[in-house]
């Protein structure tokens, strides 16, 4: 079969790498891809959000399955575009409908979903300019620190955690005034949860069937010791030691995964693909949902794909047939990690177009390109997060030692990575 992956980051390179190992694949296309994805498939110069151009390509190349990497095309309705088109409706698109993508596209939608289905999460209130007074009172009723979230997509920047009540009330007003544009015309105020975070990925077939992928933890801050600004993610490890406890995972499955999967069906959200559940393990082994995303995590995917031994296309076909339960999902018992090399200055202003070297000297790691491009026969940087160095190991320490050794061999002007991934576990 011919498969197309939409997106251009490290996550899409890792998904494509895994898909390309399947005997079932004749041609693999990545739109638009990056300098790394062309080693496992064919890059196609079409934006993941240019639906008419995708249609022309899919028909011409007889693509029968499309896997959507990032959230933006899902929130923009790529699944509905295919389903509502006479010529395209036989093509399987792995991902939720536009309505289902609201699980990530609107914090309020996700919180209301959790409330409706009794899924443990922080208490909350949705605020617009119409109930600002209620919002100010709700903040006063909470204890510091205060959590304010723009309802809509804000490029990962829409969550503020502030220490003083006065600042929280001022920020609430600033957000409603357009601090994050239209995304913060509505703000969700949440109770603050403390604990350790965990990413749980669930593949769902839209009929109530599901498979839980290996657990992972990502490292979002730019600085060592989890300090400084938030980034798209500086590294990840899998498995997460505390989640290896079967009692803990049973709680996650019974209290969170099952009601989530059942809720998606009950609410008729036309949801297939991935549910990424961001969890906080609060005191006393008490998992609570922080957020849903409607896609795989990045950079978690660059570690998680290493631990899936089964044919990934079988799992995708299980989704297509509405029968994922019959697909085989076997894990590699080894640990896997990824370390992200980023451009100097990221996540603030940084320069692109830096020539990269040393990739060919890497041994025992797998490189997944994130922000790279081909320029006149050379690989150059083309984004903040540049390349992920993923490795296996008997333990996470072994895997990290391999990734750090290889990270040192890759060079470009301003290169930076965190050398403490996994430090807290
Ligand atoms: P979100 O975009 O909802 O995942 O929020 C971004 C980050 O803010 C999360 O990964 C958490 O680290 C933190 N966060 C979000 N909500 C809460 C909360 N209710 N309590 C504590 N931390 C939170
Ligand atoms: N690694 C977090 C995310 O993909 O949103």
CSV table of C-alpha atoms and ligand atoms in Angstrom, one decimal:
chain,number,residue,atom,x,y,z
A,1,UNK,CA,0.0,0.0,0.0
A,2,UNK,CA,1.0,3.6,-0.4
A,3,UNK,CA,1.1,5.7,2.8
A,4,UNK,CA,1.5,9.4,3.3
A,5,UNK,CA,2.6,11.1,6.6
A,6,UNK,CA,1.8,14.7,7.1
A,7,UNK,CA,4.2,17.0,8.9
A,8,UNK,CA,7.9,17.9,9.0
A,9,UNK,CA,9.3,17.4,12.5
A,10,UNK,CA,11.2,14.8,14.5
A,11,UNK,CA,7.9,13.1,15.3
A,12,UNK,CA,7.1,12.6,11.6
A,13,UNK,CA,10.6,11.3,10.9
A,14,UNK,CA,10.3,8.8,13.7
A,15,UNK,CA,6.8,7.7,12.5
A,16,UNK,CA,8.1,7.4,9.0
A,17,UNK,CA,11.1,5.4,10.1
A,18,UNK,CA,8.9,2.9,11.8
A,19,UNK,CA,6.3,2.7,9.0
A,20,UNK,CA,9.1,2.2,6.4
A,21,UNK,CA,10.1,-1.0,8.2
A,22,UNK,CA,6.8,-2.7,7.3
A,23,UNK,CA,6.6,-5.2,4.5
A,24,UNK,CA,3.1,-3.8,3.7
A,25,UNK,CA,4.4,-0.5,2.4
A,26,UNK,CA,5.1,0.0,-1.3
A,27,UNK,CA,5.6,3.8,-1.2
A,28,UNK,CA,5.9,6.2,1.7
A,29,UNK,CA,5.5,9.9,1.1
A,30,UNK,CA,6.1,12.7,3.6
A,31,UNK,CA,4.5,16.1,3.1
A,32,UNK,CA,6.4,18.2,3.4
A,33,UNK,CA,9.1,16.3,5.4
A,34,UNK,CA,12.6,17.4,6.2
A,35,UNK,CA,16.2,16.5,5.3
A,36,UNK,CA,16.0,13.3,7.3
A,37,UNK,CA,12.6,11.9,6.1
A,38,UNK,CA,13.9,11.6,2.6
A,39,UNK,CA,16.1,8.7,3.8
A,40,UNK,CA,13.0,6.6,4.6
A,41,UNK,CA,10.5,7.8,2.0
A,42,UNK,CA,9.9,10.5,-0.6
A,43,UNK,CA,9.4,14.1,0.4
A,44,UNK,CA,6.6,15.9,-1.2
A,45,UNK,CA,6.7,19.7,-1.3
A,46,UNK,CA,3.1,20.2,-0.1
A,47,UNK,CA,2.1,21.9,3.2
A,48,UNK,CA,0.2,19.6,5.6
A,49,UNK,CA,-2.5,22.3,5.6
A,50,UNK,CA,-2.9,22.6,1.8
A,51,UNK,CA,-5.8,20.2,1.5
A,52,UNK,CA,-6.6,20.7,-2.2
A,53,UNK,CA,-2.9,20.0,-3.2
A,54,UNK,CA,-2.9,17.0,-0.9
A,55,UNK,CA,-6.0,15.7,-2.7
A,56,UNK,CA,-4.4,15.9,-6.1
A,57,UNK,CA,-1.3,14.1,-4.9
A,58,UNK,CA,-3.2,11.4,-3.1
A,59,UNK,CA,-5.3,10.6,-6.1
A,60,UNK,CA,-2.4,10.7,-8.5
A,61,UNK,CA,-0.2,8.4,-6.4
A,62,UNK,CA,-3.0,6.1,-5.2
A,63,UNK,CA,-2.3,6.8,-1.5
A,64,UNK,CA,-4.7,4.7,0.6
A,65,UNK,CA,-3.7,5.8,4.1
A,66,UNK,CA,-2.7,9.2,5.5
A,67,UNK,CA,-1.2,9.6,9.0
A,68,UNK,CA,-1.5,13.1,10.4
A,69,UNK,CA,1.5,14.0,12.6
A,70,UNK,CA,0.8,17.5,14.0
A,71,UNK,CA,-2.4,19.0,15.4
A,72,UNK,CA,-2.8,21.9,13.1
A,73,UNK,CA,-4.2,20.0,10.1
A,74,UNK,CA,-6.5,18.1,12.4
A,75,UNK,CA,-7.9,21.2,14.0
A,76,UNK,CA,-8.2,22.7,10.5
A,77,UNK,CA,-10.4,19.7,9.5
A,78,UNK,CA,-8.2,17.5,7.3
A,79,UNK,CA,-10.2,14.3,8.3
A,80,UNK,CA,-13.5,15.9,7.5
A,81,UNK,CA,-12.1,17.2,4.2
A,82,UNK,CA,-11.2,13.7,3.1
A,83,UNK,CA,-14.4,12.1,4.5
A,84,UNK,CA,-16.7,14.6,2.7
A,85,UNK,CA,-15.0,14.3,-0.7
A,86,UNK,CA,-16.5,11.7,-3.1
A,87,UNK,CA,-13.1,10.9,-4.6
A,88,UNK,CA,-11.2,10.7,-1.3
A,89,UNK,CA,-13.6,9.1,1.1
A,90,UNK,CA,-12.1,5.6,0.6
A,91,UNK,CA,-8.8,6.9,1.8
A,92,UNK,CA,-8.1,6.2,5.5
A,93,UNK,CA,-7.0,9.2,7.4
A,94,UNK,CA,-5.6,8.4,10.8
A,95,UNK,CA,-6.6,11.2,13.1
A,96,UNK,CA,-9.8,12.7,14.7
A,97,UNK,CA,-12.4,14.7,13.0
A,98,UNK,CA,-12.4,18.5,13.5
A,99,UNK,CA,-14.9,18.1,16.3
A,100,UNK,CA,-12.7,15.5,18.0
A,101,UNK,CA,-9.6,17.7,17.5
A,102,UNK,CA,-11.3,20.2,19.9
A,103,UNK,CA,-9.9,17.9,22.7
A,104,UNK,CA,-6.6,19.8,22.0
A,105,UNK,CA,-7.9,22.8,20.2
A,106,UNK,CA,-10.0,24.0,23.1
A,107,UNK,CA,-9.0,23.7,26.8
A,108,UNK,CA,-12.6,24.3,27.8
A,109,UNK,CA,-13.9,21.5,25.5
A,110,UNK,CA,-11.4,19.1,27.1
A,111,UNK,CA,-12.2,20.1,30.6
A,112,UNK,CA,-16.0,19.8,30.0
A,113,UNK,CA,-15.3,16.3,28.5
A,114,UNK,CA,-13.4,15.3,31.6
A,115,UNK,CA,-16.2,16.6,33.9
A,116,UNK,CA,-18.9,14.9,31.8
A,117,UNK,CA,-17.1,11.5,31.9
A,118,UNK,CA,-15.8,11.7,35.5
A,119,UNK,CA,-12.2,11.7,34.6
A,120,UNK,CA,-9.9,13.0,37.4
A,121,UNK,CA,-8.5,16.5,36.6
A,122,UNK,CA,-7.9,19.8,38.4
A,123,UNK,CA,-11.0,21.9,39.3
A,124,UNK,CA,-11.6,24.7,36.8
A,125,UNK,CA,-13.6,27.7,35.6
A,126,UNK,CA,-14.0,29.0,32.0
A,127,UNK,CA,-13.9,32.8,31.8
A,128,UNK,CA,-14.7,35.3,29.1
A,129,UNK,CA,-15.2,39.1,29.5
A,130,UNK,CA,-18.9,38.2,30.3
A,131,UNK,CA,-18.0,36.5,33.6
A,132,UNK,CA,-14.7,38.2,34.5
A,133,UNK,CA,-15.9,39.0,38.0
A,134,UNK,CA,-16.7,35.4,38.6
A,135,UNK,CA,-13.1,34.6,37.3
A,136,UNK,CA,-11.6,37.1,39.7
A,137,UNK,CA,-13.5,35.5,42.6
A,138,UNK,CA,-12.6,32.0,41.5
A,139,UNK,CA,-8.9,33.0,41.6
A,140,UNK,CA,-9.4,34.4,45.1
A,141,UNK,CA,-10.9,31.0,46.2
A,142,UNK,CA,-7.7,29.1,45.1
A,143,UNK,CA,-4.3,28.8,46.7
A,144,UNK,CA,-1.1,29.9,44.9
A,145,UNK,CA,0.3,29.1,42.4
A,146,UNK,CA,-2.4,30.0,39.9
A,147,UNK,CA,-2.8,28.3,36.5
A,148,UNK,CA,-4.3,30.3,33.6
A,149,UNK,CA,-4.7,28.7,30.2
A,150,UNK,CA,-5.7,30.3,26.9
A,151,UNK,CA,-8.6,28.2,25.6
A,152,UNK,CA,-7.3,28.0,22.0
A,153,UNK,CA,-4.0,26.9,20.4
A,154,UNK,CA,-1.2,29.3,21.3
A,155,UNK,CA,1.9,27.5,20.0
A,156,UNK,CA,2.5,25.9,23.4
A,157,UNK,CA,2.8,29.3,25.1
A,158,UNK,CA,-0.7,29.8,26.3
A,159,UNK,CA,-0.3,28.4,29.9
A,160,UNK,CA,0.8,30.8,32.7
A,161,UNK,CA,1.6,29.6,36.2
A,162,UNK,CA,2.0,32.6,38.5
A,163,UNK,CA,2.7,32.9,42.2
A,164,UNK,CA,0.7,36.0,43.3
A,165,UNK,CA,-3.0,36.5,43.3
A,166,UNK,CA,-2.7,40.1,42.1
A,167,UNK,CA,-0.5,39.0,39.2
A,168,UNK,CA,-2.9,36.2,38.3
A,169,UNK,CA,-5.9,38.6,38.3
A,170,UNK,CA,-3.9,41.1,36.1
A,171,UNK,CA,-2.8,38.3,33.7
A,172,UNK,CA,-6.4,37.1,33.5
A,173,UNK,CA,-7.5,40.5,32.3
A,174,UNK,CA,-4.5,40.8,29.9
A,175,UNK,CA,-5.3,37.4,28.4
A,176,UNK,CA,-8.9,38.3,27.8
A,177,UNK,CA,-7.6,41.5,26.3
A,178,UNK,CA,-5.8,39.6,23.6
A,179,UNK,CA,-2.4,38.7,25.1
A,180,UNK,CA,-2.5,35.5,23.0
A,181,UNK,CA,-4.8,36.9,20.3
A,182,UNK,CA,-8.0,35.1,19.7
A,183,UNK,CA,-6.7,32.0,21.6
A,184,UNK,CA,-7.2,33.8,24.9
A,185,UNK,CA,-10.6,35.4,24.3
A,186,UNK,CA,-11.6,32.6,26.7
A,187,UNK,CA,-9.4,31.5,29.6
A,188,UNK,CA,-9.5,28.4,31.7
A,189,UNK,CA,-8.5,28.9,35.3
A,190,UNK,CA,-7.4,25.7,37.0
A,191,UNK,CA,-6.5,24.5,40.4
A,192,UNK,CA,-2.7,23.8,40.6
A,193,UNK,CA,-1.6,20.2,40.8
A,194,UNK,CA,1.8,19.1,42.0
A,195,UNK,CA,3.5,15.9,41.2
A,196,UNK,CA,5.5,14.3,38.4
A,197,UNK,CA,4.4,14.4,34.8
A,198,UNK,CA,4.0,11.5,32.4
A,199,UNK,CA,2.8,11.1,28.8
A,200,UNK,CA,0.5,8.3,28.0
A,201,UNK,CA,-0.3,7.5,24.3
A,202,UNK,CA,-3.3,5.6,23.3
A,203,UNK,CA,-4.2,4.4,19.8
A,204,UNK,CA,-7.9,4.4,19.3
A,205,UNK,CA,-10.1,2.9,16.6
A,206,UNK,CA,-13.2,5.0,17.0
A,207,UNK,CA,-15.3,2.0,18.1
A,208,UNK,CA,-14.1,1.7,21.7
A,209,UNK,CA,-11.0,-0.4,21.0
A,210,UNK,CA,-7.6,0.8,22.1
A,211,UNK,CA,-3.9,0.0,22.6
A,212,UNK,CA,-1.7,1.8,25.2
A,213,UNK,CA,1.8,2.5,23.8
A,214,UNK,CA,4.9,2.7,26.0
A,215,UNK,CA,4.8,5.5,28.6
A,216,UNK,CA,7.2,8.4,28.2
A,217,UNK,CA,8.4,11.5,30.0
A,218,UNK,CA,9.5,14.6,28.2
A,219,UNK,CA,11.7,17.5,29.3
A,220,UNK,CA,10.1,20.8,28.3
A,221,UNK,CA,12.4,23.5,29.8
A,222,UNK,CA,15.4,24.8,28.0
A,223,UNK,CA,17.7,24.8,31.0
A,224,UNK,CA,19.2,22.0,33.0
A,225,UNK,CA,17.4,21.0,36.2
A,226,UNK,CA,14.1,22.0,34.4
A,227,UNK,CA,14.8,25.7,34.5
A,228,UNK,CA,14.2,28.6,32.1
A,229,UNK,CA,11.7,28.9,29.2
A,230,UNK,CA,9.4,26.3,27.9
A,231,UNK,CA,10.3,24.7,24.6
A,232,UNK,CA,8.7,22.2,22.3
A,233,UNK,CA,10.7,19.5,24.2
A,234,UNK,CA,14.4,18.9,24.8
A,235,UNK,CA,14.4,15.1,25.2
A,236,UNK,CA,12.4,12.1,26.4
A,237,UNK,CA,12.8,8.8,28.0
A,238,UNK,CA,10.7,5.6,28.0
A,239,UNK,CA,9.7,3.7,30.0
A,240,UNK,CA,9.0,5.9,33.0
A,241,UNK,CA,10.1,4.0,36.1
A,242,UNK,CA,7.2,4.8,38.3
A,243,UNK,CA,4.7,3.9,35.6
A,244,UNK,CA,6.2,0.5,35.4
A,245,UNK,CA,4.3,-0.3,38.5
A,246,UNK,CA,1.3,-2.4,37.3
A,247,UNK,CA,-0.9,-1.0,40.1
A,248,UNK,CA,-0.2,2.6,39.0
A,249,UNK,CA,-0.9,1.8,35.3
A,250,UNK,CA,-4.1,-0.1,36.3
A,251,UNK,CA,-5.3,3.1,37.9
A,252,UNK,CA,-4.4,5.1,34.8
A,253,UNK,CA,-6.2,2.6,32.6
A,254,UNK,CA,-9.4,2.2,34.7
A,255,UNK,CA,-9.8,5.8,35.8
A,256,UNK,CA,-8.5,7.7,32.7
A,257,UNK,CA,-7.9,5.6,29.6
A,258,UNK,CA,-11.2,3.6,29.6
A,259,UNK,CA,-13.5,6.5,30.4
A,260,UNK,CA,-11.7,8.7,27.8
A,261,UNK,CA,-12.0,6.1,25.0
A,262,UNK,CA,-15.7,5.4,26.0
A,263,UNK,CA,-16.4,9.2,26.2
A,264,UNK,CA,-15.0,9.7,22.6
A,265,UNK,CA,-17.5,7.1,21.3
A,266,UNK,CA,-20.5,8.2,23.5
A,267,UNK,CA,-20.0,11.9,22.5
A,268,UNK,CA,-19.8,10.8,18.8
A,269,UNK,CA,-16.6,12.7,18.2
A,270,UNK,CA,-15.5,10.6,15.2
A,271,UNK,CA,-12.2,10.1,16.8
A,272,UNK,CA,-9.6,7.7,15.5
A,273,UNK,CA,-5.8,7.9,15.8
A,274,UNK,CA,-3.9,8.9,18.9
A,275,UNK,CA,-4.9,10.3,22.2
A,276,UNK,CA,-2.0,11.8,24.1
A,277,UNK,CA,-2.9,12.1,27.7
A,278,UNK,CA,-0.7,14.4,29.7
A,279,UNK,CA,-0.9,13.2,33.3
A,280,UNK,CA,0.3,14.4,36.6
A,281,UNK,CA,1.0,11.7,39.2
A,282,UNK,CA,-0.1,13.5,42.3
A,283,UNK,CA,0.7,12.6,45.9
A,284,UNK,CA,-0.3,9.1,46.8
A,285,UNK,CA,0.0,7.6,43.3
A,286,UNK,CA,-3.1,9.5,42.1
A,287,UNK,CA,-3.0,10.1,38.4
A,288,UNK,CA,-4.9,13.3,37.2
A,289,UNK,CA,-5.2,14.5,33.6
A,290,UNK,CA,-3.5,17.8,32.8
A,291,UNK,CA,-4.4,17.9,29.1
A,292,UNK,CA,-5.3,16.0,26.0
A,293,UNK,CA,-3.5,16.2,22.7
A,294,UNK,CA,-4.8,14.7,19.5
A,295,UNK,CA,-1.5,13.5,18.1
A,296,UNK,CA,1.7,11.9,19.3
A,297,UNK,CA,4.1,13.8,21.5
A,298,UNK,CA,7.3,15.4,20.1
A,299,UNK,CA,10.0,14.4,21.2
A,300,UNK,CA,8.4,11.4,23.0
A,301,UNK,CA,7.7,9.7,19.6
A,302,UNK,CA,11.4,9.8,18.8
A,303,UNK,CA,11.9,7.5,21.8
A,304,UNK,CA,8.6,5.6,21.9
A,305,UNK,CA,8.8,4.3,18.3
A,306,UNK,CA,12.1,2.5,19.2
A,307,UNK,CA,10.2,0.4,21.8
A,308,UNK,CA,7.5,-0.9,19.4
A,309,UNK,CA,8.5,-4.2,18.1
A,310,UNK,CA,5.4,-5.0,16.2
A,311,UNK,CA,4.6,-3.9,12.6
A,312,UNK,CA,3.2,-0.4,13.1
A,313,UNK,CA,1.2,-0.5,9.9
A,314,UNK,CA,-0.7,-3.5,11.4
A,315,UNK,CA,-1.8,-1.2,14.2
A,316,UNK,CA,-2.7,1.6,11.8
A,317,UNK,CA,-4.8,-0.9,9.8
A,318,UNK,CA,-6.4,-2.0,13.0
A,319,UNK,CA,-7.5,1.6,13.4
A,320,UNK,CA,-8.7,1.7,9.8
A,321,UNK,CA,-10.8,-1.4,10.3
A,322,UNK,CA,-12.2,-0.3,13.6
A,323,UNK,CA,-10.7,-3.3,15.2
A,324,UNK,CA,-7.4,-2.4,16.8
A,325,UNK,CA,-7.8,-4.9,19.6
A,326,UNK,CA,-7.0,-7.7,17.1
A,327,UNK,CA,-3.6,-6.1,16.2
A,328,UNK,CA,-0.5,-7.2,17.8
A,329,UNK,CA,1.5,-4.7,20.0
A,330,UNK,CA,4.7,-6.0,21.4
A,331,UNK,CA,7.2,-3.8,23.3
A,332,UNK,CA,11.0,-3.9,23.2
A,333,UNK,CA,12.1,-4.4,26.8
A,334,UNK,CA,15.0,-2.1,26.5
A,335,UNK,CA,15.0,1.5,27.5
A,336,UNK,CA,14.9,4.2,24.8
A,337,UNK,CA,15.8,7.9,25.1
A,338,UNK,CA,16.1,10.9,22.8
A,339,UNK,CA,18.2,14.0,23.2
A,340,UNK,CA,17.2,17.1,21.1
A,341,UNK,CA,19.9,19.3,19.6
A,342,UNK,CA,18.6,22.9,19.3
A,343,UNK,CA,19.7,26.1,17.7
A,344,UNK,CA,21.5,28.7,19.9
A,345,UNK,CA,19.0,31.2,21.3
A,346,UNK,CA,16.0,28.8,21.0
A,347,UNK,CA,13.2,29.1,22.2
A,348,UNK,CA,13.7,32.8,21.7
A,349,UNK,CA,15.1,34.3,18.4
A,350,UNK,CA,17.7,32.0,16.7
A,351,UNK,CA,19.3,31.9,13.3
A,352,UNK,CA,18.7,29.2,10.6
A,353,UNK,CA,20.8,28.0,7.7
A,354,UNK,CA,23.8,26.8,9.8
A,355,UNK,CA,25.7,24.0,8.1
A,356,UNK,CA,25.5,20.7,10.0
A,357,UNK,CA,28.3,18.2,10.2
A,358,UNK,CA,29.3,15.0,11.9
A,359,UNK,CA,26.1,13.1,11.4
A,360,UNK,CA,27.9,10.3,9.5
A,361,UNK,CA,30.2,9.7,12.5
A,362,UNK,CA,27.3,8.7,14.8
A,363,UNK,CA,27.3,5.1,15.9
A,364,UNK,CA,24.7,3.1,17.8
A,365,UNK,CA,22.1,6.0,17.8
A,366,UNK,CA,19.3,6.8,15.4
A,367,UNK,CA,19.0,10.3,14.2
A,368,UNK,CA,15.6,11.9,13.7
A,369,UNK,CA,15.7,15.2,11.9
A,370,UNK,CA,13.4,17.9,13.2
A,371,UNK,CA,14.3,21.3,11.8
A,372,UNK,CA,16.7,20.6,9.0
A,373,UNK,CA,16.7,21.2,5.2
A,374,UNK,CA,18.8,20.3,2.2
A,375,UNK,CA,20.7,23.3,0.7
A,376,UNK,CA,23.0,22.9,-2.2
A,377,UNK,CA,23.9,19.3,-1.2
A,378,UNK,CA,24.5,20.2,2.5
A,379,UNK,CA,22.2,19.7,5.5
A,380,UNK,CA,21.5,23.0,7.2
A,381,UNK,CA,19.4,23.9,10.3
A,382,UNK,CA,15.9,25.1,9.5
A,383,UNK,CA,14.3,25.4,12.9
A,384,UNK,CA,14.7,25.7,16.7
A,385,UNK,CA,14.7,22.0,17.4
A,386,UNK,CA,17.1,20.6,14.9
A,387,UNK,CA,17.9,16.9,15.3
A,388,UNK,CA,17.0,14.2,17.9
A,389,UNK,CA,19.6,11.6,18.9
A,390,UNK,CA,17.7,8.5,20.0
A,391,UNK,CA,19.3,5.4,21.5
A,392,UNK,CA,18.5,2.1,23.1
A,393,UNK,CA,20.1,0.8,26.3
A,394,UNK,CA,19.7,-1.9,28.9
A,395,UNK,CA,18.9,0.9,31.3
A,396,UNK,CA,18.0,4.5,30.6
A,397,UNK,CA,21.5,5.5,31.9
A,398,UNK,CA,23.1,3.3,29.2
A,399,UNK,CA,20.8,4.7,26.5
A,400,UNK,CA,21.5,8.3,27.6
A,401,UNK,CA,25.3,7.7,27.7
A,402,UNK,CA,25.0,6.6,24.0
A,403,UNK,CA,22.9,9.6,23.0
A,404,UNK,CA,25.2,12.1,24.8
A,405,UNK,CA,28.3,10.6,23.2
A,406,UNK,CA,26.8,10.9,19.8
A,407,UNK,CA,25.3,14.4,20.4
A,408,UNK,CA,28.9,15.6,20.9
A,409,UNK,CA,29.8,14.5,17.4
A,410,UNK,CA,27.2,16.6,15.7
A,411,UNK,CA,28.2,20.2,15.1
A,412,UNK,CA,26.6,23.4,13.9
A,413,UNK,CA,27.1,27.0,15.0
A,414,UNK,CA,25.3,27.6,18.3
A,415,UNK,CA,24.4,23.9,18.9
A,416,UNK,CA,22.9,23.3,22.4
A,417,UNK,CA,21.4,20.3,24.2
A,418,UNK,CA,20.5,19.4,27.7
A,419,UNK,CA,22.9,16.9,29.2
A,420,UNK,CA,20.6,16.0,32.2
A,421,UNK,CA,17.6,14.3,30.4
A,422,UNK,CA,16.2,11.8,32.9
A,423,UNK,CA,17.8,13.4,35.9
A,424,UNK,CA,14.7,13.4,38.0
A,425,UNK,CA,13.7,9.8,37.7
B,1,LIG,P1,-0.8,22.2,29.1
B,1,LIG,O1,-0.6,23.0,27.8
B,1,LIG,O2,-2.2,22.2,29.5
B,1,LIG,O3,-0.1,20.9,29.0
B,1,LIG,O4,0.1,23.0,30.2
B,1,LIG,C1,1.5,23.1,30.0
B,1,LIG,C2,2.2,22.7,31.2
B,1,LIG,O5,1.8,23.5,32.4
B,1,LIG,C3,2.0,21.3,31.7
B,1,LIG,O6,2.8,20.4,31.0
B,1,LIG,C4,2.3,21.4,33.1
B,1,LIG,O7,3.6,21.3,33.4
B,1,LIG,C5,1.8,22.7,33.5
B,1,LIG,N1,0.4,22.7,34.0
B,1,LIG,C6,-0.8,22.7,33.3
B,1,LIG,N2,-1.9,22.6,34.1
B,1,LIG,C7,-1.4,22.5,35.3
B,1,LIG,C8,-2.1,22.4,36.6
B,1,LIG,N3,-3.4,22.4,36.7
B,1,LIG,N4,-1.3,22.3,37.7
B,1,LIG,C9,0.0,22.3,37.6
B,1,LIG,N5,0.7,22.4,36.4
B,1,LIG,C10,0.0,22.5,35.3
B,2,LIG,N1,6.1,16.8,24.1
B,2,LIG,C1,4.9,17.5,24.4
B,2,LIG,C2,4.1,17.7,23.2
B,2,LIG,O1,4.3,17.1,22.1
B,2,LIG,O2,3.2,18.5,23.3
